[in-house]
Amino acid sequence: MVETAAATPSNQNGSVVRAARRSPAAHLAGTFEAASLAGVAEIKEIPFQTMAGIRVQRDGDAGARVAAVSGGLPAACGEVVQNGGLSTLWLGPAEFLVIAPENAHASLGGDLLQALTEALGDGQGQVVDLSANRTIFELSGTKAREVLEKGCSLDLHPRAFKAGTAVSTEIGHIPAILWKSGEDTFQVLPRASFADFLGRWLVDGMREFASPEVP
Amino acid sequence: MLLISCPNCGPRDETEFHYGGQAHVAYPEDPYALNDREWAEYLFYRDNTKGAYAERWVHSTGCRQWFNMLRDTVSYEIQAVYPMGAAAPTTTAQAPEGASK
């Protein structure tokens, strides 16, 4: 977990880690690029983000200490608290997911997990390094919502699903986190083993928009 | 498909949930005092109600929390959603014809 190959001399700047790692949808990079149509429907993988799973009662002392590190814990379904480079997603009444840039991970010299673990202290709950659990697909463009609507039964219309909302739901029959980070931008977080399937599913859904319109 | 209102997440498709069987089946106070028949009845015997039925559900794809639900087994109408540990609300809904508790 936190005690990864951080401080070994050969890994001073994380070069060993960067060379060794491979993202769950790395093999789809070319497919994503070919399927994307600028401004209409674009997809790319944002790999290797640091993610920490937190379980703590947010109204307790431990919750307050953890919130001080993460920049706050969201209170209800859909809420996302953003603070600096950290985004904290609500997954359950006492379950949260902190997403941070890759440099926050101990293997690249960061101390996010360490700080969260220390903040939790001996309070009830847990802080787990989930950086390798999920990958992120960024789906953007004017047709991004229509692509998602093919595999997600939630109401994704802007009047119901506002930017800055994240929910845990099903996309293409698999469980994933859907985070609307901008008006036309969605971050889809499937578990690593589902990344290939969901990546291809989304590319399939984008196909009609990348073709010339039939009059 | 049922549209189930999760107490935390709001209305979601039935596929996001898992069924947990009949609600309010209490664990025996002293399991060792039970004979085989009573133990088997605790483990396996459940009501087969026609009409309002209290059951447990978990929102496994969402907030992963358990809750109780009162559902009509004939019409599939969801009459109430209430927290774990709470007593089943009494319904004013008319039991369907021929229903026996």
PDB file of N, CA and C in Angstrom, chain A residues 30-126:
ATOM      1  N   GLY A  30      -5.204   3.663 -29.501  1.00  0.00           N
ATOM      2  CA  GLY A  30      -5.382   3.913 -30.936  1.00  0.00           C
ATOM      3  C   GLY A  30      -6.849   3.883 -31.330  1.00  0.00           C
ATOM      4  N   THR A  31      -7.593   2.926 -30.758  1.00  0.00           N
ATOM      5  CA  THR A  31      -9.031   2.813 -31.044  1.00  0.00           C
ATOM      6  C   THR A  31      -9.765   4.075 -30.609  1.00  0.00           C
ATOM      7  N   PHE A  32      -9.404   4.574 -29.431  1.00  0.00           N
ATOM      8  CA  PHE A  32     -10.043   5.791 -28.913  1.00  0.00           C
ATOM      9  C   PHE A  32      -9.777   6.969 -29.844  1.00  0.00           C
ATOM     10  N   GLU A  33      -8.525   7.076 -30.282  1.00  0.00           N
ATOM     11  CA  GLU A  33      -8.160   8.215 -31.118  1.00  0.00           C
ATOM     12  C   GLU A  33      -8.922   8.153 -32.445  1.00  0.00           C
ATOM     13  N   ALA A  34      -9.008   6.941 -33.001  1.00  0.00           N
ATOM     14  CA  ALA A  34      -9.687   6.787 -34.290  1.00  0.00           C
ATOM     15  C   ALA A  34     -11.185   7.061 -34.158  1.00  0.00           C
ATOM     16  N   ALA A  35     -11.753   6.738 -32.995  1.00  0.00           N
ATOM     17  CA  ALA A  35     -13.205   6.880 -32.825  1.00  0.00           C
ATOM     18  C   ALA A  35     -13.613   8.301 -32.464  1.00  0.00           C
ATOM     19  N   SER A  36     -12.667   9.103 -31.996  1.00  0.00           N
ATOM     20  CA  SER A  36     -13.015  10.442 -31.521  1.00  0.00           C
ATOM     21  C   SER A  36     -13.236  11.410 -32.666  1.00  0.00           C
ATOM     22  N   LEU A  37     -14.208  12.276 -32.472  1.00  0.00           N
ATOM     23  CA  LEU A  37     -14.484  13.334 -33.436  1.00  0.00           C
ATOM     24  C   LEU A  37     -14.508  14.633 -32.631  1.00  0.00           C
ATOM     25  N   ALA A  38     -13.556  15.512 -32.921  1.00  0.00           N
ATOM     26  CA  ALA A  38     -13.344  16.692 -32.072  1.00  0.00           C
ATOM     27  C   ALA A  38     -14.631  17.484 -31.869  1.00  0.00           C
ATOM     28  N   GLY A  39     -14.948  17.781 -30.622  1.00  0.00           N
ATOM     29  CA  GLY A  39     -16.098  18.607 -30.303  1.00  0.00           C
ATOM     30  C   GLY A  39     -17.419  17.865 -30.296  1.00  0.00           C
ATOM     31  N   VAL A  40     -17.487  16.732 -30.978  1.00  0.00           N
ATOM     32  CA  VAL A  40     -18.745  15.981 -31.059  1.00  0.00           C
ATOM     33  C   VAL A  40     -18.760  14.872 -30.013  1.00  0.00           C
ATOM     34  N   ALA A  41     -17.838  13.954 -30.154  1.00  0.00           N
ATOM     35  CA  ALA A  41     -17.702  12.889 -29.168  1.00  0.00           C
ATOM     36  C   ALA A  41     -16.246  12.454 -29.143  1.00  0.00           C
ATOM     37  N   GLU A  42     -15.605  12.742 -28.035  1.00  0.00           N
ATOM     38  CA  GLU A  42     -14.196  12.382 -27.902  1.00  0.00           C
ATOM     39  C   GLU A  42     -14.046  11.492 -26.678  1.00  0.00           C
ATOM     40  N   ILE A  43     -13.125  10.543 -26.792  1.00  0.00           N
ATOM     41  CA  ILE A  43     -12.853   9.692 -25.628  1.00  0.00           C
ATOM     42  C   ILE A  43     -11.365   9.522 -25.466  1.00  0.00           C
ATOM     43  N   LYS A  44     -10.927   9.590 -24.244  1.00  0.00           N
ATOM     44  CA  LYS A  44      -9.527   9.293 -23.951  1.00  0.00           C
ATOM     45  C   LYS A  44      -9.430   8.746 -22.537  1.00  0.00           C
ATOM     46  N   GLU A  45      -8.369   8.001 -22.323  1.00  0.00           N
ATOM     47  CA  GLU A  45      -8.160   7.446 -20.983  1.00  0.00           C
ATOM     48  C   GLU A  45      -7.279   8.405 -20.183  1.00  0.00           C
ATOM     49  N   ILE A  46      -7.670   8.624 -18.937  1.00  0.00           N
ATOM     50  CA  ILE A  46      -6.814   9.382 -18.019  1.00  0.00           C
ATOM     51  C   ILE A  46      -6.319   8.381 -16.989  1.00  0.00           C
ATOM     52  N   PRO A  47      -5.197   7.759 -17.246  1.00  0.00           N
ATOM     53  CA  PRO A  47      -4.774   6.648 -16.380  1.00  0.00           C
ATOM     54  C   PRO A  47      -3.989   7.103 -15.158  1.00  0.00           C
ATOM     55  N   PHE A  48      -3.783   6.176 -14.260  1.00  0.00           N
ATOM     56  CA  PHE A  48      -2.821   6.295 -13.157  1.00  0.00           C
ATOM     57  C   PHE A  48      -3.146   7.387 -12.136  1.00  0.00           C
ATOM     58  N   GLN A  49      -4.390   7.842 -12.064  1.00  0.00           N
ATOM     59  CA  GLN A  49      -4.694   8.828 -11.039  1.00  0.00           C
ATOM     60  C   GLN A  49      -4.634   8.156  -9.669  1.00  0.00           C
ATOM     61  N   THR A  50      -4.277   8.934  -8.685  1.00  0.00           N
ATOM     62  CA  THR A  50      -4.229   8.409  -7.320  1.00  0.00           C
ATOM     63  C   THR A  50      -5.646   8.396  -6.754  1.00  0.00           C
ATOM     64  N   MET A  51      -6.066   7.247  -6.239  1.00  0.00           N
ATOM     65  CA  MET A  51      -7.402   7.159  -5.664  1.00  0.00           C
ATOM     66  C   MET A  51      -7.315   6.512  -4.285  1.00  0.00           C
ATOM     67  N   ALA A  52      -8.034   7.096  -3.361  1.00  0.00           N
ATOM     68  CA  ALA A  52      -8.063   6.560  -2.003  1.00  0.00           C
ATOM     69  C   ALA A  52      -9.502   6.299  -1.613  1.00  0.00           C
ATOM     70  N   GLY A  53      -9.769   5.069  -1.209  1.00  0.00           N
ATOM     71  CA  GLY A  53     -11.097   4.722  -0.701  1.00  0.00           C
ATOM     72  C   GLY A  53     -11.140   5.003   0.785  1.00  0.00           C
ATOM     73  N   ILE A  54     -12.134   5.766   1.186  1.00  0.00           N
ATOM     74  CA  ILE A  54     -12.243   6.128   2.602  1.00  0.00           C
ATOM     75  C   ILE A  54     -13.563   5.626   3.148  1.00  0.00           C
ATOM     76  N   ARG A  55     -13.494   5.028   4.311  1.00  0.00           N
ATOM     77  CA  ARG A  55     -14.715   4.681   5.028  1.00  0.00           C
ATOM     78  C   ARG A  55     -14.624   5.298   6.397  1.00  0.00           C
ATOM     79  N   VAL A  56     -15.498   6.256   6.660  1.00  0.00           N
ATOM     80  CA  VAL A  56     -15.487   6.920   7.961  1.00  0.00           C
ATOM     81  C   VAL A  56     -16.832   7.617   8.130  1.00  0.00           C
ATOM     82  N   GLN A  57     -17.288   7.720   9.378  1.00  0.00           N
ATOM     83  CA  GLN A  57     -18.504   8.494   9.651  1.00  0.00           C
ATOM     84  C   GLN A  57     -18.141   9.967   9.523  1.00  0.00           C
ATOM     85  N   ARG A  58     -18.811  10.683   8.623  1.00  0.00           N
ATOM     86  CA  ARG A  58     -18.361  12.041   8.338  1.00  0.00           C
ATOM     87  C   ARG A  58     -18.678  13.023   9.471  1.00  0.00           C
ATOM     88  N   ASP A  59     -19.630  12.672  10.342  1.00  0.00           N
ATOM     89  CA  ASP A  59     -19.962  13.619  11.425  1.00  0.00           C
ATOM     90  C   ASP A  59     -19.185  13.326  12.709  1.00  0.00           C
ATOM     91  N   GLY A  60     -18.261  12.367  12.658  1.00  0.00           N
ATOM     92  CA  GLY A  60     -17.470  12.072  13.857  1.00  0.00           C
ATOM     93  C   GLY A  60     -16.141  12.819  13.862  1.00  0.00           C
ATOM     94  N   ASP A  61     -15.355  12.590  14.918  1.00  0.00           N
ATOM     95  CA  ASP A  61     -14.051  13.256  15.020  1.00  0.00           C
ATOM     96  C   ASP A  61     -13.117  12.812  13.899  1.00  0.00           C
ATOM     97  N   ALA A  62     -13.069  11.474  13.672  1.00  0.00           N
ATOM     98  CA  ALA A  62     -12.196  10.953  12.628  1.00  0.00           C
ATOM     99  C   ALA A  62     -12.614  11.518  11.267  1.00  0.00           C
ATOM    100  N   GLY A  63     -13.918  11.632  11.055  1.00  0.00           N
ATOM    101  CA  GLY A  63     -14.421  12.187   9.804  1.00  0.00           C
ATOM    102  C   GLY A  63     -13.967  13.623   9.612  1.00  0.00           C
ATOM    103  N   ALA A  64     -13.972  14.393  10.700  1.00  0.00           N
ATOM    104  CA  ALA A  64     -13.536  15.786  10.611  1.00  0.00           C
ATOM    105  C   ALA A  64     -12.052  15.868  10.293  1.00  0.00           C
ATOM    106  N   ARG A  65     -11.265  14.962  10.890  1.00  0.00           N
ATOM    107  CA  ARG A  65      -9.819  14.984  10.625  1.00  0.00           C
ATOM    108  C   ARG A  65      -9.534  14.614   9.174  1.00  0.00           C
ATOM    109  N   VAL A  66     -10.240  13.571   8.673  1.00  0.00           N
ATOM    110  CA  VAL A  66     -10.047  13.160   7.278  1.00  0.00           C
ATOM    111  C   VAL A  66     -10.501  14.272   6.338  1.00  0.00           C
ATOM    112  N   ALA A  67     -11.623  14.915   6.694  1.00  0.00           N
ATOM    113  CA  ALA A  67     -12.140  15.994   5.850  1.00  0.00           C
ATOM    114  C   ALA A  67     -11.156  17.145   5.751  1.00  0.00           C
ATOM    115  N   ALA A  68     -10.396  17.368   6.826  1.00  0.00           N
ATOM    116  CA  ALA A  68      -9.425  18.446   6.813  1.00  0.00           C
ATOM    117  C   ALA A  68      -8.327  18.177   5.782  1.00  0.00           C
ATOM    118  N   VAL A  69      -7.994  16.890   5.581  1.00  0.00           N
ATOM    119  CA  VAL A  69      -6.959  16.534   4.608  1.00  0.00           C
ATOM    120  C   VAL A  69      -7.521  16.538   3.188  1.00  0.00           C
ATOM    121  N   SER A  70      -8.724  15.950   3.034  1.00  0.00           N
ATOM    122  CA  SER A  70      -9.283  15.811   1.686  1.00  0.00           C
ATOM    123  C   SER A  70      -9.931  17.109   1.211  1.00  0.00           C
ATOM    124  N   GLY A  71     -10.128  18.053   2.114  1.00  0.00           N
ATOM    125  CA  GLY A  71     -10.773  19.300   1.734  1.00  0.00           C
ATOM    126  C   GLY A  71     -12.278  19.218   1.874  1.00  0.00           C
ATOM    127  N   GLY A  72     -12.741  18.279   2.661  1.00  0.00           N
ATOM    128  CA  GLY A  72     -14.184  18.147   2.901  1.00  0.00           C
ATOM    129  C   GLY A  72     -14.703  16.813   2.410  1.00  0.00           C
ATOM    130  N   LEU A  73     -15.751  16.320   3.053  1.00  0.00           N
ATOM    131  CA  LEU A  73     -16.391  15.075   2.629  1.00  0.00           C
ATOM    132  C   LEU A  73     -17.818  15.402   2.179  1.00  0.00           C
ATOM    133  N   PRO A  74     -18.222  14.936   1.006  1.00  0.00           N
ATOM    134  CA  PRO A  74     -19.573  15.230   0.512  1.00  0.00           C
ATOM    135  C   PRO A  74     -20.639  14.607   1.406  1.00  0.00           C
ATOM    136  N   ALA A  75     -21.811  15.262   1.445  1.00  0.00           N
ATOM    137  CA  ALA A  75     -22.834  14.874   2.415  1.00  0.00           C
ATOM    138  C   ALA A  75     -23.901  13.958   1.832  1.00  0.00           C
ATOM    139  N   ALA A  76     -24.124  14.023   0.515  1.00  0.00           N
ATOM    140  CA  ALA A  76     -25.247  13.270  -0.037  1.00  0.00           C
ATOM    141  C   ALA A  76     -24.897  12.713  -1.402  1.00  0.00           C
ATOM    142  N   CYS A  77     -25.727  11.780  -1.827  1.00  0.00           N
ATOM    143  CA  CYS A  77     -25.515  11.117  -3.122  1.00  0.00           C
ATOM    144  C   CYS A  77     -25.373  12.150  -4.239  1.00  0.00           C
ATOM    145  N   GLY A  78     -24.343  11.985  -5.062  1.00  0.00           N
ATOM    146  CA  GLY A  78     -24.146  12.872  -6.194  1.00  0.00           C
ATOM    147  C   GLY A  78     -23.162  13.985  -5.942  1.00  0.00           C
ATOM    148  N   GLU A  79     -22.965  14.310  -4.659  1.00  0.00           N
ATOM    149  CA  GLU A  79     -22.094  15.457  -4.369  1.00  0.00           C
ATOM    150  C   GLU A  79     -20.620  15.136  -4.589  1.00  0.00           C
ATOM    151  N   VAL A  80     -19.884  16.139  -5.055  1.00  0.00           N
ATOM    152  CA  VAL A  80     -18.434  16.039  -5.203  1.00  0.00           C
ATOM    153  C   VAL A  80     -17.839  17.273  -4.552  1.00  0.00           C
ATOM    154  N   VAL A  81     -16.851  17.056  -3.687  1.00  0.00           N
ATOM    155  CA  VAL A  81     -16.157  18.189  -3.079  1.00  0.00           C
ATOM    156  C   VAL A  81     -14.805  18.327  -3.761  1.00  0.00           C
ATOM    157  N   GLN A  82     -14.559  19.502  -4.333  1.00  0.00           N
ATOM    158  CA  GLN A  82     -13.281  19.722  -4.999  1.00  0.00           C
ATOM    159  C   GLN A  82     -12.489  20.748  -4.231  1.00  0.00           C
ATOM    160  N   ASN A  83     -11.225  20.422  -4.004  1.00  0.00           N
ATOM    161  CA  ASN A  83     -10.388  21.300  -3.213  1.00  0.00           C
ATOM    162  C   ASN A  83      -8.950  21.126  -3.695  1.00  0.00           C
ATOM    163  N   GLY A  84      -8.368  22.174  -4.228  1.00  0.00           N
ATOM    164  CA  GLY A  84      -7.036  22.042  -4.795  1.00  0.00           C
ATOM    165  C   GLY A  84      -7.083  21.007  -5.910  1.00  0.00           C
ATOM    166  N   GLY A  85      -6.192  20.043  -5.872  1.00  0.00           N
ATOM    167  CA  GLY A  85      -6.189  19.010  -6.898  1.00  0.00           C
ATOM    168  C   GLY A  85      -7.009  17.801  -6.494  1.00  0.00           C
ATOM    169  N   LEU A  86      -7.635  17.860  -5.317  1.00  0.00           N
ATOM    170  CA  LEU A  86      -8.346  16.691  -4.815  1.00  0.00           C
ATOM    171  C   LEU A  86      -9.838  16.787  -5.110  1.00  0.00           C
ATOM    172  N   SER A  87     -10.421  15.673  -5.539  1.00  0.00           N
ATOM    173  CA  SER A  87     -11.868  15.580  -5.692  1.00  0.00           C
ATOM    174  C   SER A  87     -12.344  14.430  -4.823  1.00  0.00           C
ATOM    175  N   THR A  88     -13.335  14.691  -4.006  1.00  0.00           N
ATOM    176  CA  THR A  88     -13.872  13.637  -3.147  1.00  0.00           C
ATOM    177  C   THR A  88     -15.300  13.334  -3.560  1.00  0.00           C
ATOM    178  N   LEU A  89     -15.550  12.076  -3.933  1.00  0.00           N
ATOM    179  CA  LEU A  89     -16.848  11.636  -4.427  1.00  0.00           C
ATOM    180  C   LEU A  89     -17.600  10.908  -3.317  1.00  0.00           C
ATOM    181  N   TRP A  90     -18.911  11.102  -3.303  1.00  0.00           N
ATOM    182  CA  TRP A  90     -19.765  10.374  -2.357  1.00  0.00           C
ATOM    183  C   TRP A  90     -20.091   9.006  -2.953  1.00  0.00           C
ATOM    184  N   LEU A  91     -19.774   7.935  -2.221  1.00  0.00           N
ATOM    185  CA  LEU A  91     -20.135   6.593  -2.693  1.00  0.00           C
ATOM    186  C   LEU A  91     -21.190   5.958  -1.807  1.00  0.00           C
ATOM    187  N   GLY A  92     -21.243   6.399  -0.562  1.00  0.00           N
ATOM    188  CA  GLY A  92     -22.199   5.859   0.394  1.00  0.00           C
ATOM    189  C   GLY A  92     -22.220   6.786   1.597  1.00  0.00           C
ATOM    190  N   PRO A  93     -23.147   6.556   2.540  1.00  0.00           N
ATOM    191  CA  PRO A  93     -23.255   7.441   3.690  1.00  0.00           C
ATOM    192  C   PRO A  93     -21.943   7.553   4.476  1.00  0.00           C
ATOM    193  N   ALA A  94     -21.131   6.511   4.440  1.00  0.00           N
ATOM    194  CA  ALA A  94     -19.852   6.572   5.148  1.00  0.00           C
ATOM    195  C   ALA A  94     -18.731   6.063   4.241  1.00  0.00           C
ATOM    196  N   GLU A  95     -18.880   6.300   2.952  1.00  0.00           N
ATOM    197  CA  GLU A  95     -17.886   5.778   2.008  1.00  0.00           C
ATOM    198  C   GLU A  95     -17.599   6.837   0.951  1.00  0.00           C
ATOM    199  N   PHE A  96     -16.314   7.114   0.749  1.00  0.00           N
ATOM    200  CA  PHE A  96     -15.933   8.189  -0.164  1.00  0.00           C
ATOM    201  C   PHE A  96     -14.743   7.751  -1.009  1.00  0.00           C
ATOM    202  N   LEU A  97     -14.585   8.417  -2.144  1.00  0.00           N
ATOM    203  CA  LEU A  97     -13.444   8.142  -3.020  1.00  0.00           C
ATOM    204  C   LEU A  97     -12.743   9.457  -3.304  1.00  0.00           C
ATOM    205  N   VAL A  98     -11.467   9.504  -2.925  1.00  0.00           N
ATOM    206  CA  VAL A  98     -10.665  10.704  -3.200  1.00  0.00           C
ATOM    207  C   VAL A  98      -9.858  10.458  -4.465  1.00  0.00           C
ATOM    208  N   ILE A  99      -9.943  11.376  -5.395  1.00  0.00           N
ATOM    209  CA  ILE A  99      -9.185  11.262  -6.640  1.00  0.00           C
ATOM    210  C   ILE A  99      -8.204  12.427  -6.709  1.00  0.00           C
ATOM    211  N   ALA A 100      -6.951  12.097  -6.988  1.00  0.00           N
ATOM    212  CA  ALA A 100      -5.901  13.113  -7.022  1.00  0.00           C
ATOM    213  C   ALA A 100      -4.983  12.824  -8.203  1.00  0.00           C
ATOM    214  N   PRO A 101      -4.187  13.777  -8.612  1.00  0.00           N
ATOM    215  CA  PRO A 101      -3.239  13.520  -9.699  1.00  0.00           C
ATOM    216  C   PRO A 101      -2.252  12.421  -9.332  1.00  0.00           C
ATOM    217  N   GLU A 102      -1.611  11.832 -10.338  1.00  0.00           N
ATOM    218  CA  GLU A 102      -0.755  10.677 -10.075  1.00  0.00           C
ATOM    219  C   GLU A 102       0.396  11.011  -9.136  1.00  0.00           C
ATOM    220  N   ASN A 103       0.848  12.251  -9.143  1.00  0.00           N
ATOM    221  CA  ASN A 103       1.994  12.629  -8.305  1.00  0.00           C
ATOM    222  C   ASN A 103       1.691  12.544  -6.818  1.00  0.00           C
ATOM    223  N   ALA A 104       0.404  12.418  -6.468  1.00  0.00           N
ATOM    224  CA  ALA A 104       0.053  12.318  -5.059  1.00  0.00           C
ATOM    225  C   ALA A 104       0.349  10.937  -4.499  1.00  0.00           C
ATOM    226  N   HIS A 105       0.653   9.981  -5.382  1.00  0.00           N
ATOM    227  CA  HIS A 105       0.891   8.607  -4.923  1.00  0.00           C
ATOM    228  C   HIS A 105       2.304   8.445  -4.378  1.00  0.00           C
ATOM    229  N   ALA A 106       2.425   7.613  -3.367  1.00  0.00           N
ATOM    230  CA  ALA A 106       3.714   7.444  -2.693  1.00  0.00           C
ATOM    231  C   ALA A 106       4.806   6.967  -3.648  1.00  0.00           C
ATOM    232  N   SER A 107       4.436   6.172  -4.666  1.00  0.00           N
ATOM    233  CA  SER A 107       5.439   5.641  -5.579  1.00  0.00           C
ATOM    234  C   SER A 107       6.047   6.742  -6.439  1.00  0.00           C
ATOM    235  N   LEU A 108       5.393   7.898  -6.493  1.00  0.00           N
ATOM    236  CA  LEU A 108       5.931   9.025  -7.250  1.00  0.00           C
ATOM    237  C   LEU A 108       6.271  10.180  -6.321  1.00  0.00           C
ATOM    238  N   GLY A 109       6.405   9.867  -5.036  1.00  0.00           N
ATOM    239  CA  GLY A 109       6.869  10.886  -4.097  1.00  0.00           C
ATOM    240  C   GLY A 109       5.769  11.632  -3.379  1.00  0.00           C
ATOM    241  N   GLY A 110       4.506  11.283  -3.631  1.00  0.00           N
ATOM    242  CA  GLY A 110       3.405  11.985  -2.963  1.00  0.00           C
ATOM    243  C   GLY A 110       3.149  11.419  -1.584  1.00  0.00           C
ATOM    244  N   ASP A 111       2.258  12.066  -0.846  1.00  0.00           N
ATOM    245  CA  ASP A 111       1.994  11.588   0.510  1.00  0.00           C
ATOM    246  C   ASP A 111       0.505  11.611   0.853  1.00  0.00           C
ATOM    247  N   LEU A 112      -0.367  11.546  -0.164  1.00  0.00           N
ATOM    248  CA  LEU A 112      -1.807  11.640   0.094  1.00  0.00           C
ATOM    249  C   LEU A 112      -2.292  10.517   1.006  1.00  0.00           C
ATOM    250  N   LEU A 113      -1.931   9.269   0.617  1.00  0.00           N
ATOM    251  CA  LEU A 113      -2.407   8.122   1.393  1.00  0.00           C
ATOM    252  C   LEU A 113      -1.892   8.188   2.825  1.00  0.00           C
ATOM    253  N   GLN A 114      -0.612   8.542   2.932  1.00  0.00           N
ATOM    254  CA  GLN A 114       0.017   8.687   4.243  1.00  0.00           C
ATOM    255  C   GLN A 114      -0.748   9.707   5.083  1.00  0.00           C
ATOM    256  N   ALA A 115      -1.034  10.847   4.485  1.00  0.00           N
ATOM    257  CA  ALA A 115      -1.708  11.929   5.214  1.00  0.00           C
ATOM    258  C   ALA A 115      -3.109  11.510   5.641  1.00  0.00           C
ATOM    259  N   LEU A 116      -3.829  10.825   4.733  1.00  0.00           N
ATOM    260  CA  LEU A 116      -5.191  10.387   5.064  1.00  0.00           C
ATOM    261  C   LEU A 116      -5.166   9.348   6.176  1.00  0.00           C
ATOM    262  N   THR A 117      -4.202   8.398   6.070  1.00  0.00           N
ATOM    263  CA  THR A 117      -4.093   7.352   7.090  1.00  0.00           C
ATOM    264  C   THR A 117      -3.789   7.960   8.440  1.00  0.00           C
ATOM    265  N   GLU A 118      -2.885   8.933   8.463  1.00  0.00           N
ATOM    266  CA  GLU A 118      -2.548   9.585   9.725  1.00  0.00           C
ATOM    267  C   GLU A 118      -3.727  10.382  10.275  1.00  0.00           C
ATOM    268  N   ALA A 119      -4.490  11.001   9.371  1.00  0.00           N
ATOM    269  CA  ALA A 119      -5.651  11.771   9.825  1.00  0.00           C
ATOM    270  C   ALA A 119      -6.698  10.855  10.451  1.00  0.00           C
ATOM    271  N   LEU A 120      -6.876   9.678   9.858  1.00  0.00           N
ATOM    272  CA  LEU A 120      -7.839   8.727  10.414  1.00  0.00           C
ATOM    273  C   LEU A 120      -7.377   8.255  11.785  1.00  0.00           C
ATOM    274  N   GLY A 121      -6.052   8.058  11.902  1.00  0.00           N
ATOM    275  CA  GLY A 121      -5.482   7.631  13.188  1.00  0.00           C
ATOM    276  C   GLY A 121      -6.108   6.338  13.664  1.00  0.00           C
ATOM    277  N   ASP A 122      -6.491   6.283  14.939  1.00  0.00           N
ATOM    278  CA  ASP A 122      -7.121   5.069  15.452  1.00  0.00           C
ATOM    279  C   ASP A 122      -8.643   5.215  15.448  1.00  0.00           C
ATOM    280  N   GLY A 123      -9.142   6.205  14.717  1.00  0.00           N
ATOM    281  CA  GLY A 123     -10.591   6.335  14.583  1.00  0.00           C
ATOM    282  C   GLY A 123     -11.167   5.178  13.788  1.00  0.00           C
ATOM    283  N   GLN A 124     -12.474   4.964  13.933  1.00  0.00           N
ATOM    284  CA  GLN A 124     -13.120   3.872  13.211  1.00  0.00           C
ATOM    285  C   GLN A 124     -13.215   4.204  11.735  1.00  0.00           C
ATOM    286  N   GLY A 125     -12.769   3.270  10.895  1.00  0.00           N
ATOM    287  CA  GLY A 125     -12.854   3.489   9.455  1.00  0.00           C
ATOM    288  C   GLY A 125     -11.641   2.912   8.764  1.00  0.00           C
ATOM    289  N   GLN A 126     -11.473   3.275   7.509  1.00  0.00           N
ATOM    290  CA  GLN A 126     -10.311   2.772   6.783  1.00  0.00           C
ATOM    291  C   GLN A 126      -9.943   3.719   5.648  1.00  0.00           C
TER     292      GLN A 126
END
